Amino acid sequence: MAGETVLVVGGAGYIGSHTCLDLANKGYRPVVFDNFSNGHREFVRWGPAEEGDIRDRARLDEVLAKHKPAAILHFAALIEVGESVRDPVSFYENNVIGTLTLLSAAQAAGINAFVFSSTCATYGLPQSVPLDETHRQVPINPYGRTKYIVEQALADYDQYRSLRSVVLRYFNAAGADFEGRIGEWHQPETHAIPLAIDAALGRRQGFKVFGSDYETRDGTCVRDYIHVLDLADAHVRAVEYLLKGGDSVALNLGTGTGTTVKELLGAIEDVSNRPFPVEYIGRREGDSHTLVANNDKARDVLGWVPQYDLSEIIRSAWDWHAKSNQH
């Protein structure tokens, strides 16, 4: 499959840009399609960029005709859970209507290999841990619901329109390119590791922990942190799987290892050697106490096994944020 063009929609963002890096390293030609509302032009380094919005069918048709990609990787979503509660309309317009427009353009261009960036938020509150792909999907916020709606649409496109897809449900993406070329850069930042690192760097006054009385080993929430380069590798494997004729499938992307918030903060202090203030406050509505992936299916279907542990995640993130001027 090397040499094929892959359209990376949202490829100037965090996970999309790392996937472009991995695609290029494996001989593909990544073409970034992004409106740059959240992505960064500086992150487009491994192929051409085409500016446009996924709700703009004419622009999509133009780009697809120009580059003739063999597959589409779709990362272009609004992702902040709290913002989805405050402004659900924007999430439905971008994440649902935009994706359906993209799918229609893909179909018209004869593309039937589609990799979708989804989320463990489609599961809602866990009924059992670790979560596997058979766990019920009852999302508890507009963000999760928009992703779930697209998953349902993709199942119908597969059954009735012969568009094959791989749905990848992320757990907690983290870390950065080990050479420091790209990394996590959100505005505003809402993810735990960058926020804690910024506290250690003195860029913010401290770190707030939401809830210390959960039924976990130290009272704080448990999350499954997966290195962004492991996520990128899974996406490239998903493209290869589809181009070889693989059937539509949904897969969890996580390590299978849970880390509490207290453990995470301790690991960041160990790497940085810079203690920082931590404040424990009340629980945040909608937070699950434990989210950990069962990743057996991704291993079986894609041959995917995460390569990086928590210390490597934090070290790469620390190196990126410590040298970054994007603050």
PDB file of C-alpha atoms in Angstrom, residues 34-323:
ATOM      1  CA  ASP A  34      -8.378  21.242   7.809  1.00  0.00           C
ATOM      2  CA  ASN A  35     -10.193  24.510   8.495  1.00  0.00           C
ATOM      3  CA  PHE A  36      -7.512  25.423  11.066  1.00  0.00           C
ATOM      4  CA  SER A  37     -10.061  26.443  13.691  1.00  0.00           C
ATOM      5  CA  ASN A  38      -8.316  24.137  16.162  1.00  0.00           C
ATOM      6  CA  GLY A  39      -5.481  22.697  14.083  1.00  0.00           C
ATOM      7  CA  HIS A  40      -2.126  24.394  13.531  1.00  0.00           C
ATOM      8  CA  ARG A  41      -0.500  25.198  10.204  1.00  0.00           C
ATOM      9  CA  GLU A  42       2.874  24.564  11.839  1.00  0.00           C
ATOM     10  CA  PHE A  43       1.860  20.920  12.284  1.00  0.00           C
ATOM     11  CA  VAL A  44       1.440  20.287   8.534  1.00  0.00           C
ATOM     12  CA  ARG A  45       4.921  18.961   7.796  1.00  0.00           C
ATOM     13  CA  TRP A  46       4.599  15.664   5.955  1.00  0.00           C
ATOM     14  CA  GLY A  47       2.422  16.447   2.953  1.00  0.00           C
ATOM     15  CA  PRO A  48       0.323  19.133   1.292  1.00  0.00           C
ATOM     16  CA  ALA A  49      -2.417  21.075   3.059  1.00  0.00           C
ATOM     17  CA  GLU A  50      -5.844  21.901   1.685  1.00  0.00           C
ATOM     18  CA  GLU A  51      -7.863  24.425   3.678  1.00  0.00           C
ATOM     19  CA  GLY A  52     -11.574  23.730   3.932  1.00  0.00           C
ATOM     20  CA  ASP A  53     -14.483  22.778   6.153  1.00  0.00           C
ATOM     21  CA  ILE A  54     -16.128  19.359   6.231  1.00  0.00           C
ATOM     22  CA  ARG A  55     -19.530  21.040   5.860  1.00  0.00           C
ATOM     23  CA  ASP A  56     -18.459  22.491   2.481  1.00  0.00           C
ATOM     24  CA  ARG A  57     -19.376  19.802  -0.045  1.00  0.00           C
ATOM     25  CA  ALA A  58     -18.064  21.715  -3.058  1.00  0.00           C
ATOM     26  CA  ARG A  59     -14.647  22.143  -1.453  1.00  0.00           C
ATOM     27  CA  LEU A  60     -14.529  18.472  -0.463  1.00  0.00           C
ATOM     28  CA  ASP A  61     -15.386  17.411  -4.009  1.00  0.00           C
ATOM     29  CA  GLU A  62     -12.628  19.667  -5.355  1.00  0.00           C
ATOM     30  CA  VAL A  63      -9.959  18.273  -3.019  1.00  0.00           C
ATOM     31  CA  LEU A  64     -10.972  14.644  -3.557  1.00  0.00           C
ATOM     32  CA  ALA A  65     -10.872  15.088  -7.330  1.00  0.00           C
ATOM     33  CA  LYS A  66      -7.445  16.739  -7.122  1.00  0.00           C
ATOM     34  CA  HIS A  67      -5.695  14.210  -4.878  1.00  0.00           C
ATOM     35  CA  LYS A  68      -7.691  10.995  -5.494  1.00  0.00           C
ATOM     36  CA  PRO A  69      -7.000   9.442  -2.073  1.00  0.00           C
ATOM     37  CA  ALA A  70      -7.323   5.709  -1.545  1.00  0.00           C
ATOM     38  CA  ALA A  71      -8.703   6.214   1.984  1.00  0.00           C
ATOM     39  CA  ILE A  72      -9.915   8.899   4.363  1.00  0.00           C
ATOM     40  CA  LEU A  73      -8.907   9.355   8.004  1.00  0.00           C
ATOM     41  CA  HIS A  74     -11.423  11.558   9.807  1.00  0.00           C
ATOM     42  CA  PHE A  75     -10.256  13.500  12.883  1.00  0.00           C
ATOM     43  CA  ALA A  76     -12.147  16.773  12.331  1.00  0.00           C
ATOM     44  CA  ALA A  77     -14.397  17.025  15.389  1.00  0.00           C
ATOM     45  CA  LEU A  78     -15.172  19.317  18.261  1.00  0.00           C
ATOM     46  CA  ILE A  79     -14.052  17.344  21.314  1.00  0.00           C
ATOM     47  CA  GLU A  80     -14.424  19.332  24.544  1.00  0.00           C
ATOM     48  CA  VAL A  81     -17.111  17.717  26.683  1.00  0.00           C
ATOM     49  CA  GLY A  82     -17.926  20.802  28.744  1.00  0.00           C
ATOM     50  CA  GLU A  83     -18.270  22.928  25.623  1.00  0.00           C
ATOM     51  CA  SER A  84     -20.622  20.335  24.139  1.00  0.00           C
ATOM     52  CA  VAL A  85     -22.959  20.888  27.089  1.00  0.00           C
ATOM     53  CA  ARG A  86     -22.795  24.676  26.711  1.00  0.00           C
ATOM     54  CA  ASP A  87     -23.124  24.673  22.918  1.00  0.00           C
ATOM     55  CA  PRO A  88     -24.553  21.368  21.655  1.00  0.00           C
ATOM     56  CA  VAL A  89     -25.696  22.899  18.348  1.00  0.00           C
ATOM     57  CA  SER A  90     -22.116  23.464  17.181  1.00  0.00           C
ATOM     58  CA  PHE A  91     -21.245  19.860  18.000  1.00  0.00           C
ATOM     59  CA  TYR A  92     -24.171  18.493  16.003  1.00  0.00           C
ATOM     60  CA  GLU A  93     -23.434  20.822  13.079  1.00  0.00           C
ATOM     61  CA  ASN A  94     -19.747  19.909  12.896  1.00  0.00           C
ATOM     62  CA  ASN A  95     -19.531  16.360  14.219  1.00  0.00           C
ATOM     63  CA  VAL A  96     -22.728  14.971  12.678  1.00  0.00           C
ATOM     64  CA  ILE A  97     -23.709  17.146   9.702  1.00  0.00           C
ATOM     65  CA  GLY A  98     -20.069  17.687   8.760  1.00  0.00           C
ATOM     66  CA  THR A  99     -19.303  13.979   8.864  1.00  0.00           C
ATOM     67  CA  LEU A 100     -22.371  13.082   6.814  1.00  0.00           C
ATOM     68  CA  THR A 101     -21.299  15.665   4.215  1.00  0.00           C
ATOM     69  CA  LEU A 102     -17.817  14.138   4.173  1.00  0.00           C
ATOM     70  CA  LEU A 103     -19.270  10.648   3.743  1.00  0.00           C
ATOM     71  CA  SER A 104     -21.411  11.772   0.819  1.00  0.00           C
ATOM     72  CA  ALA A 105     -18.370  13.306  -0.862  1.00  0.00           C
ATOM     73  CA  ALA A 106     -16.371  10.131  -0.244  1.00  0.00           C
ATOM     74  CA  GLN A 107     -19.111   8.009  -1.800  1.00  0.00           C
ATOM     75  CA  ALA A 108     -19.339  10.277  -4.846  1.00  0.00           C
ATOM     76  CA  ALA A 109     -15.569  10.011  -5.293  1.00  0.00           C
ATOM     77  CA  GLY A 110     -15.689   6.218  -5.120  1.00  0.00           C
ATOM     78  CA  ILE A 111     -13.814   5.970  -1.816  1.00  0.00           C
ATOM     79  CA  ASN A 112     -14.946   3.095   0.378  1.00  0.00           C
ATOM     80  CA  ALA A 113     -12.208   2.987   3.028  1.00  0.00           C
ATOM     81  CA  PHE A 114     -12.955   5.313   5.953  1.00  0.00           C
ATOM     82  CA  VAL A 115     -11.303   5.452   9.399  1.00  0.00           C
ATOM     83  CA  PHE A 116     -13.281   7.330  12.037  1.00  0.00           C
ATOM     84  CA  SER A 117     -11.886   8.935  15.163  1.00  0.00           C
ATOM     85  CA  SER A 118     -14.396   8.006  17.876  1.00  0.00           C
ATOM     86  CA  THR A 119     -14.234   7.854  21.656  1.00  0.00           C
ATOM     87  CA  CYS A 120     -14.881   5.761  24.735  1.00  0.00           C
ATOM     88  CA  ALA A 121     -17.374   8.520  25.638  1.00  0.00           C
ATOM     89  CA  THR A 122     -19.881   6.606  23.485  1.00  0.00           C
ATOM     90  CA  TYR A 123     -20.046   3.980  26.243  1.00  0.00           C
ATOM     91  CA  GLY A 124     -21.250   6.384  28.917  1.00  0.00           C
ATOM     92  CA  LEU A 125     -20.982   5.245  32.523  1.00  0.00           C
ATOM     93  CA  PRO A 126     -19.151   1.890  32.666  1.00  0.00           C
ATOM     94  CA  GLN A 127     -21.156  -1.146  33.704  1.00  0.00           C
ATOM     95  CA  SER A 128     -18.008  -3.272  33.826  1.00  0.00           C
ATOM     96  CA  VAL A 129     -14.254  -2.639  33.619  1.00  0.00           C
ATOM     97  CA  PRO A 130     -12.234  -3.030  31.476  1.00  0.00           C
ATOM     98  CA  LEU A 131     -14.624  -1.999  28.712  1.00  0.00           C
ATOM     99  CA  ASP A 132     -14.772  -4.080  25.567  1.00  0.00           C
ATOM    100  CA  GLU A 133     -16.534  -3.314  22.310  1.00  0.00           C
ATOM    101  CA  THR A 134     -19.699  -5.178  23.339  1.00  0.00           C
ATOM    102  CA  HIS A 135     -20.307  -2.807  26.275  1.00  0.00           C
ATOM    103  CA  ARG A 136     -23.599  -0.933  25.875  1.00  0.00           C
ATOM    104  CA  GLN A 137     -23.338   2.532  24.340  1.00  0.00           C
ATOM    105  CA  VAL A 138     -25.301   5.113  26.316  1.00  0.00           C
ATOM    106  CA  PRO A 139     -23.374   8.410  26.032  1.00  0.00           C
ATOM    107  CA  ILE A 140     -24.067  10.973  28.740  1.00  0.00           C
ATOM    108  CA  ASN A 141     -23.131  14.220  26.971  1.00  0.00           C
ATOM    109  CA  PRO A 142     -23.639  15.810  23.537  1.00  0.00           C
ATOM    110  CA  TYR A 143     -20.033  15.134  22.526  1.00  0.00           C
ATOM    111  CA  GLY A 144     -20.424  11.394  23.095  1.00  0.00           C
ATOM    112  CA  ARG A 145     -23.834  11.371  21.442  1.00  0.00           C
ATOM    113  CA  THR A 146     -22.553  13.031  18.264  1.00  0.00           C
ATOM    114  CA  LYS A 147     -19.826  10.410  17.968  1.00  0.00           C
ATOM    115  CA  TYR A 148     -22.312   7.607  18.608  1.00  0.00           C
ATOM    116  CA  ILE A 149     -24.679   8.936  15.926  1.00  0.00           C
ATOM    117  CA  VAL A 150     -21.835   8.837  13.395  1.00  0.00           C
ATOM    118  CA  GLU A 151     -20.955   5.281  14.442  1.00  0.00           C
ATOM    119  CA  GLN A 152     -24.562   4.261  13.765  1.00  0.00           C
ATOM    120  CA  ALA A 153     -24.498   6.044  10.393  1.00  0.00           C
ATOM    121  CA  LEU A 154     -21.300   4.226   9.432  1.00  0.00           C
ATOM    122  CA  ALA A 155     -22.931   0.890  10.201  1.00  0.00           C
ATOM    123  CA  ASP A 156     -25.751   1.803   7.818  1.00  0.00           C
ATOM    124  CA  TYR A 157     -23.337   3.030   5.141  1.00  0.00           C
ATOM    125  CA  ASP A 158     -21.564  -0.314   5.399  1.00  0.00           C
ATOM    126  CA  GLN A 159     -24.749  -2.361   5.166  1.00  0.00           C
ATOM    127  CA  TYR A 160     -26.542  -0.358   2.477  1.00  0.00           C
ATOM    128  CA  ARG A 161     -23.853   1.597   0.593  1.00  0.00           C
ATOM    129  CA  SER A 162     -20.785  -0.694   0.783  1.00  0.00           C
ATOM    130  CA  LEU A 163     -18.624   1.919   2.495  1.00  0.00           C
ATOM    131  CA  ARG A 164     -16.313   0.042   4.831  1.00  0.00           C
ATOM    132  CA  SER A 165     -15.041   1.734   7.972  1.00  0.00           C
ATOM    133  CA  VAL A 166     -12.916   1.223  11.041  1.00  0.00           C
ATOM    134  CA  VAL A 167     -14.266   3.026  14.108  1.00  0.00           C
ATOM    135  CA  LEU A 168     -11.512   3.691  16.650  1.00  0.00           C
ATOM    136  CA  ARG A 169     -12.701   4.459  20.190  1.00  0.00           C
ATOM    137  CA  TYR A 170      -9.928   6.327  21.984  1.00  0.00           C
ATOM    138  CA  PHE A 171      -9.367   6.328  25.670  1.00  0.00           C
ATOM    139  CA  ASN A 172      -7.024   9.106  26.968  1.00  0.00           C
ATOM    140  CA  ALA A 173      -4.648  10.294  24.239  1.00  0.00           C
ATOM    141  CA  ALA A 174      -1.419  11.734  25.635  1.00  0.00           C
ATOM    142  CA  GLY A 175       2.269  12.318  24.923  1.00  0.00           C
ATOM    143  CA  ALA A 176       4.088  13.809  21.939  1.00  0.00           C
ATOM    144  CA  ASP A 177       6.510  13.085  19.116  1.00  0.00           C
ATOM    145  CA  PHE A 178       9.793  12.099  20.771  1.00  0.00           C
ATOM    146  CA  GLU A 179      11.749  14.465  18.510  1.00  0.00           C
ATOM    147  CA  GLY A 180       9.634  17.386  19.744  1.00  0.00           C
ATOM    148  CA  ARG A 181       8.399  18.434  16.308  1.00  0.00           C
ATOM    149  CA  ILE A 182       4.712  18.323  17.237  1.00  0.00           C
ATOM    150  CA  GLY A 183       2.765  17.788  20.437  1.00  0.00           C
ATOM    151  CA  GLU A 184      -0.433  18.510  22.323  1.00  0.00           C
ATOM    152  CA  TRP A 185      -1.604  22.084  21.792  1.00  0.00           C
ATOM    153  CA  HIS A 186      -5.232  22.900  22.535  1.00  0.00           C
ATOM    154  CA  GLN A 187      -6.742  26.333  23.110  1.00  0.00           C
ATOM    155  CA  PRO A 188      -7.995  26.275  25.778  1.00  0.00           C
ATOM    156  CA  GLU A 189      -6.275  23.230  27.225  1.00  0.00           C
ATOM    157  CA  THR A 190      -8.530  20.838  29.149  1.00  0.00           C
ATOM    158  CA  HIS A 191      -6.491  17.610  29.317  1.00  0.00           C
ATOM    159  CA  ALA A 192      -4.914  16.481  32.566  1.00  0.00           C
ATOM    160  CA  ILE A 193      -1.296  15.894  31.554  1.00  0.00           C
ATOM    161  CA  PRO A 194      -0.713  19.262  29.806  1.00  0.00           C
ATOM    162  CA  LEU A 195      -2.481  21.092  32.634  1.00  0.00           C
ATOM    163  CA  ALA A 196      -0.357  19.393  35.288  1.00  0.00           C
ATOM    164  CA  ILE A 197       2.844  19.964  33.313  1.00  0.00           C
ATOM    165  CA  ASP A 198       1.969  23.644  32.959  1.00  0.00           C
ATOM    166  CA  ALA A 199       1.503  23.760  36.738  1.00  0.00           C
ATOM    167  CA  ALA A 200       4.931  22.206  37.207  1.00  0.00           C
ATOM    168  CA  LEU A 201       6.388  24.754  34.785  1.00  0.00           C
ATOM    169  CA  GLY A 202       4.772  27.607  36.713  1.00  0.00           C
ATOM    170  CA  ARG A 203       2.515  28.564  33.817  1.00  0.00           C
ATOM    171  CA  ARG A 204      -0.587  28.079  35.934  1.00  0.00           C
ATOM    172  CA  GLN A 205      -1.152  28.346  39.661  1.00  0.00           C
ATOM    173  CA  GLY A 206      -1.773  24.689  40.352  1.00  0.00           C
ATOM    174  CA  PHE A 207      -3.821  21.641  39.404  1.00  0.00           C
ATOM    175  CA  LYS A 208      -7.390  20.863  40.476  1.00  0.00           C
ATOM    176  CA  VAL A 209      -8.494  17.288  41.053  1.00  0.00           C
ATOM    177  CA  PHE A 210     -12.218  16.687  40.662  1.00  0.00           C
ATOM    178  CA  GLY A 211     -13.218  14.221  43.356  1.00  0.00           C
ATOM    179  CA  SER A 212     -11.174  12.325  45.938  1.00  0.00           C
ATOM    180  CA  ASP A 213     -13.881  10.006  47.311  1.00  0.00           C
ATOM    181  CA  TYR A 214     -14.434   7.581  44.425  1.00  0.00           C
ATOM    182  CA  GLU A 215     -14.353   3.838  45.018  1.00  0.00           C
ATOM    183  CA  THR A 216     -10.874   3.485  43.562  1.00  0.00           C
ATOM    184  CA  ARG A 217      -7.553   2.556  45.132  1.00  0.00           C
ATOM    185  CA  ASP A 218      -6.800   6.139  46.224  1.00  0.00           C
ATOM    186  CA  GLY A 219     -10.175   7.850  45.819  1.00  0.00           C
ATOM    187  CA  THR A 220      -9.386   9.600  42.510  1.00  0.00           C
ATOM    188  CA  CYS A 221     -10.596   8.694  39.027  1.00  0.00           C
ATOM    189  CA  VAL A 222      -8.833   6.007  37.009  1.00  0.00           C
ATOM    190  CA  ARG A 223      -8.020   6.591  33.340  1.00  0.00           C
ATOM    191  CA  ASP A 224      -6.255   4.685  30.558  1.00  0.00           C
ATOM    192  CA  TYR A 225      -3.529   6.891  29.022  1.00  0.00           C
ATOM    193  CA  ILE A 226      -2.396   5.916  25.518  1.00  0.00           C
ATOM    194  CA  HIS A 227       0.547   7.475  23.696  1.00  0.00           C
ATOM    195  CA  VAL A 228      -0.459   9.515  20.653  1.00  0.00           C
ATOM    196  CA  LEU A 229       2.116   7.663  18.527  1.00  0.00           C
ATOM    197  CA  ASP A 230       0.477   4.364  19.469  1.00  0.00           C
ATOM    198  CA  LEU A 231      -2.828   5.867  18.344  1.00  0.00           C
ATOM    199  CA  ALA A 232      -1.211   6.986  15.089  1.00  0.00           C
ATOM    200  CA  ASP A 233       0.125   3.487  14.483  1.00  0.00           C
ATOM    201  CA  ALA A 234      -3.372   2.040  14.976  1.00  0.00           C
ATOM    202  CA  HIS A 235      -4.794   4.445  12.375  1.00  0.00           C
ATOM    203  CA  VAL A 236      -2.227   3.490   9.769  1.00  0.00           C
ATOM    204  CA  ARG A 237      -2.870  -0.181  10.468  1.00  0.00           C
ATOM    205  CA  ALA A 238      -6.604   0.496  10.061  1.00  0.00           C
ATOM    206  CA  VAL A 239      -5.993   2.069   6.641  1.00  0.00           C
ATOM    207  CA  GLU A 240      -3.928  -0.935   5.572  1.00  0.00           C
ATOM    208  CA  TYR A 241      -6.604  -3.304   6.879  1.00  0.00           C
ATOM    209  CA  LEU A 242      -9.325  -1.601   4.825  1.00  0.00           C
ATOM    210  CA  LEU A 243      -7.212  -1.312   1.675  1.00  0.00           C
ATOM    211  CA  LYS A 244      -6.630  -5.058   1.878  1.00  0.00           C
ATOM    212  CA  GLY A 245     -10.416  -5.595   1.921  1.00  0.00           C
ATOM    213  CA  GLY A 246     -11.088  -5.791   5.664  1.00  0.00           C
ATOM    214  CA  ASP A 247     -14.671  -5.653   6.922  1.00  0.00           C
ATOM    215  CA  SER A 248     -16.097  -2.773   8.949  1.00  0.00           C
ATOM    216  CA  VAL A 249     -15.228  -3.008  12.628  1.00  0.00           C
ATOM    217  CA  ALA A 250     -15.181  -0.939  15.846  1.00  0.00           C
ATOM    218  CA  LEU A 251     -12.103  -1.149  18.068  1.00  0.00           C
ATOM    219  CA  ASN A 252     -10.977   0.215  21.426  1.00  0.00           C
ATOM    220  CA  LEU A 253      -7.622   1.991  21.586  1.00  0.00           C
ATOM    221  CA  GLY A 254      -6.200   1.943  25.082  1.00  0.00           C
ATOM    222  CA  THR A 255      -3.401   0.226  26.984  1.00  0.00           C
ATOM    223  CA  GLY A 256      -5.587  -1.833  29.314  1.00  0.00           C
ATOM    224  CA  THR A 257      -3.778  -0.264  32.275  1.00  0.00           C
ATOM    225  CA  GLY A 258      -5.516   2.204  34.575  1.00  0.00           C
ATOM    226  CA  THR A 259      -3.782   5.113  36.305  1.00  0.00           C
ATOM    227  CA  THR A 260      -5.381   7.184  39.061  1.00  0.00           C
ATOM    228  CA  VAL A 261      -5.166  10.962  38.978  1.00  0.00           C
ATOM    229  CA  LYS A 262      -2.965  10.891  42.093  1.00  0.00           C
ATOM    230  CA  GLU A 263      -0.627   8.391  40.447  1.00  0.00           C
ATOM    231  CA  LEU A 264      -0.504  10.513  37.318  1.00  0.00           C
ATOM    232  CA  LEU A 265       0.423  13.648  39.265  1.00  0.00           C
ATOM    233  CA  GLY A 266       3.087  11.727  41.155  1.00  0.00           C
ATOM    234  CA  ALA A 267       4.583  10.468  37.896  1.00  0.00           C
ATOM    235  CA  ILE A 268       4.685  14.016  36.488  1.00  0.00           C
ATOM    236  CA  GLU A 269       6.454  15.265  39.615  1.00  0.00           C
ATOM    237  CA  ASP A 270       8.983  12.426  39.275  1.00  0.00           C
ATOM    238  CA  VAL A 271       9.754  13.279  35.650  1.00  0.00           C
ATOM    239  CA  SER A 272       9.828  17.050  36.133  1.00  0.00           C
ATOM    240  CA  ASN A 273      11.372  17.079  39.605  1.00  0.00           C
ATOM    241  CA  ARG A 274       9.152  20.092  40.207  1.00  0.00           C
ATOM    242  CA  PRO A 275       6.433  19.787  42.860  1.00  0.00           C
ATOM    243  CA  PHE A 276       3.333  21.899  42.208  1.00  0.00           C
ATOM    244  CA  PRO A 277       0.209  22.824  44.183  1.00  0.00           C
ATOM    245  CA  VAL A 278      -2.694  20.370  43.958  1.00  0.00           C
ATOM    246  CA  GLU A 279      -6.222  21.226  45.115  1.00  0.00           C
ATOM    247  CA  TYR A 280      -8.861  18.554  45.670  1.00  0.00           C
ATOM    248  CA  ILE A 281     -12.373  19.773  44.962  1.00  0.00           C
ATOM    249  CA  GLY A 282     -15.786  18.169  44.454  1.00  0.00           C
ATOM    250  CA  ARG A 283     -16.680  15.658  41.809  1.00  0.00           C
ATOM    251  CA  ARG A 284     -17.427  16.862  38.295  1.00  0.00           C
ATOM    252  CA  GLU A 285     -20.832  15.923  36.932  1.00  0.00           C
ATOM    253  CA  GLY A 286     -20.711  13.106  34.396  1.00  0.00           C
ATOM    254  CA  ASP A 287     -17.238  11.812  35.285  1.00  0.00           C
ATOM    255  CA  SER A 288     -16.898   8.042  35.400  1.00  0.00           C
ATOM    256  CA  HIS A 289     -14.777   6.738  38.249  1.00  0.00           C
ATOM    257  CA  THR A 290     -12.927   4.246  36.005  1.00  0.00           C
ATOM    258  CA  LEU A 291     -12.376   4.107  32.238  1.00  0.00           C
ATOM    259  CA  VAL A 292      -9.974   1.376  31.122  1.00  0.00           C
ATOM    260  CA  ALA A 293      -9.931  -0.367  27.752  1.00  0.00           C
ATOM    261  CA  ASN A 294      -9.994  -4.000  26.849  1.00  0.00           C
ATOM    262  CA  ASN A 295      -7.863  -3.793  23.687  1.00  0.00           C
ATOM    263  CA  ASP A 296      -7.857  -7.478  22.722  1.00  0.00           C
ATOM    264  CA  LYS A 297      -9.914  -6.901  19.576  1.00  0.00           C
ATOM    265  CA  ALA A 298      -7.540  -4.266  18.182  1.00  0.00           C
ATOM    266  CA  ARG A 299      -4.682  -6.689  18.712  1.00  0.00           C
ATOM    267  CA  ASP A 300      -6.553  -9.512  17.006  1.00  0.00           C
ATOM    268  CA  VAL A 301      -7.848  -7.463  14.037  1.00  0.00           C
ATOM    269  CA  LEU A 302      -4.959  -5.057  13.397  1.00  0.00           C
ATOM    270  CA  GLY A 303      -2.047  -6.769  15.134  1.00  0.00           C
ATOM    271  CA  TRP A 304      -1.788  -3.579  17.195  1.00  0.00           C
ATOM    272  CA  VAL A 305      -0.006  -3.562  20.561  1.00  0.00           C
ATOM    273  CA  PRO A 306       0.795  -0.288  22.392  1.00  0.00           C
ATOM    274  CA  GLN A 307       4.535   0.289  22.605  1.00  0.00           C
ATOM    275  CA  TYR A 308       4.830   3.106  25.147  1.00  0.00           C
ATOM    276  CA  ASP A 309       4.194   3.161  28.896  1.00  0.00           C
ATOM    277  CA  LEU A 310       3.138   6.002  31.187  1.00  0.00           C
ATOM    278  CA  SER A 311       6.695   7.167  31.902  1.00  0.00           C
ATOM    279  CA  GLU A 312       7.390   7.519  28.165  1.00  0.00           C
ATOM    280  CA  ILE A 313       4.090   9.348  27.686  1.00  0.00           C
ATOM    281  CA  ILE A 314       4.967  11.858  30.398  1.00  0.00           C
ATOM    282  CA  ARG A 315       8.593  12.254  29.337  1.00  0.00           C
ATOM    283  CA  SER A 316       7.645  13.037  25.732  1.00  0.00           C
ATOM    284  CA  ALA A 317       4.885  15.413  26.877  1.00  0.00           C
ATOM    285  CA  TRP A 318       7.234  17.135  29.320  1.00  0.00           C
ATOM    286  CA  ASP A 319       9.886  17.652  26.637  1.00  0.00           C
ATOM    287  CA  TRP A 320       7.292  19.121  24.245  1.00  0.00           C
ATOM    288  CA  HIS A 321       5.641  21.487  26.722  1.00  0.00           C
ATOM    289  CA  ALA A 322       8.898  22.573  28.367  1.00  0.00           C
ATOM    290  CA  LYS A 323      10.337  23.792  25.071  1.00  0.00           C
TER     291      LYS A 323
END
